[in-house]
Amino acid sequence: MAHVPQIRIPATYMRGGTSKGVFFRLDDLPEAARKPGEARDRLLMRVIGSPDPYQKQIDGMGGATSSTSKTVILSKSESPDHDVDYLFGQVAIDKAFVDWSGNCGNLSAAVGPFAVANGLVDSARIPDNGVVEVRIWQVNIGKTIVCQVPITNGEVQETGDFELDGVTFPAAEVPVAFKDPADGGGAIFPTGNLVDELEVPADVVEGGTLKATLINAGIPTVFVNADEIGYTGAELQEAINGDAEALARFETIRAHGAVKMGLIKDVAEAASRQHTPKVAFVAPPASYSASSGKAVEAESIDLLVRALSMGKLHHAMMGTAAVAIASAAAIEGTLVNLAAGGGKRNAVTFGHPSGTLRVGAAASLVDGRWVIDEAVMSRSARVLMEGFVRIPGDSF
């Protein structure tokens, strides 16, 4: 029997923040995959190694976690106000779909460096030494992201002494600003409330209701109080990811939150929308040992936050969820703000499973509605491998 040979596609494997993904230039994709649709989705799934019933992605570039099952497609922007158009695809691990419903904040930090290194930024704007501002149009949510990319001798500076909890080695700092980060231009609070009474089944929480802040900034996120669901907020991955009942409860909370936010009409639809919304739980500051063994002292943080991504507790914090945390913390009366001690604040340092992260946001009340002007955080990024990925020619 004759078999179709493999094809090779130019690609770059990059780390951005605490995530990794396979980056493509749109023009380098096979023609059938240059537009949205089944061919593109099948190609990206085959590159990553999904769907994989073993949940290991052994036959692909994925790392069998939500943080490493990611793809990025970049092209020179059609907008005169932006340098590059950035499309993000979250590839499901054991199911046959690619979720295009949101952004990846961590990989956003790698978009600027990739754009500079791959000719997507006007060379006249790149200094011999200094910083180039790369303006990114985030296609999934229709928003602007601005990366400050360090340049040394005309090339992207990747090495440095900036340390990021959740990443083993230091690298060059890449400040990232998310402009007006409300997903899709909708209201920051889809229900109009800073805190809602979220109705859930009685087997999820006694009484069938729990307080929730439902916010649409960076990525739609459902925040709940840790103590209302039986946690302290200092948990590490093994405390939750090995507990099937706990994961099912979190998914139920996420699904009901999605309905309340108007993202889906029925909880059954949540299964086909795994990437958004996120669900997270918050608590006042407390001391704990991070997954690396590093001691996190209560005095060094403003609050504790744990977030789930694609059905599992994240090993650190998703960049987009960090934007949601910064935005909610900046608005007095949200659960995030209250966990941090309340009051007006433009930045917080929160504890996550791998350590701590400082994020900032500027919030203002305009005509009775909250607006987030921008949210800012520092990440780092690095090329891990570049060249070609190979997939069977009949994969898409």
XYZ file of C-alpha atoms in Angstrom, residues 11-15 21 61 382-388:
14
model
C 7.958 26.843 12.045
C 9.492 28.159 15.249
C 9.067 26.607 18.678
C 9.026 29.386 21.272
C 8.555 29.941 24.957
C 3.856 27.061 21.348
C 5.028 19.008 19.365
C 12.971 32.748 23.866
C 13.315 30.749 20.662
C 13.719 27.079 21.580
C 14.003 25.640 18.081
C 13.490 26.824 14.540
C 13.313 25.142 11.190
C 10.495 22.882 9.994
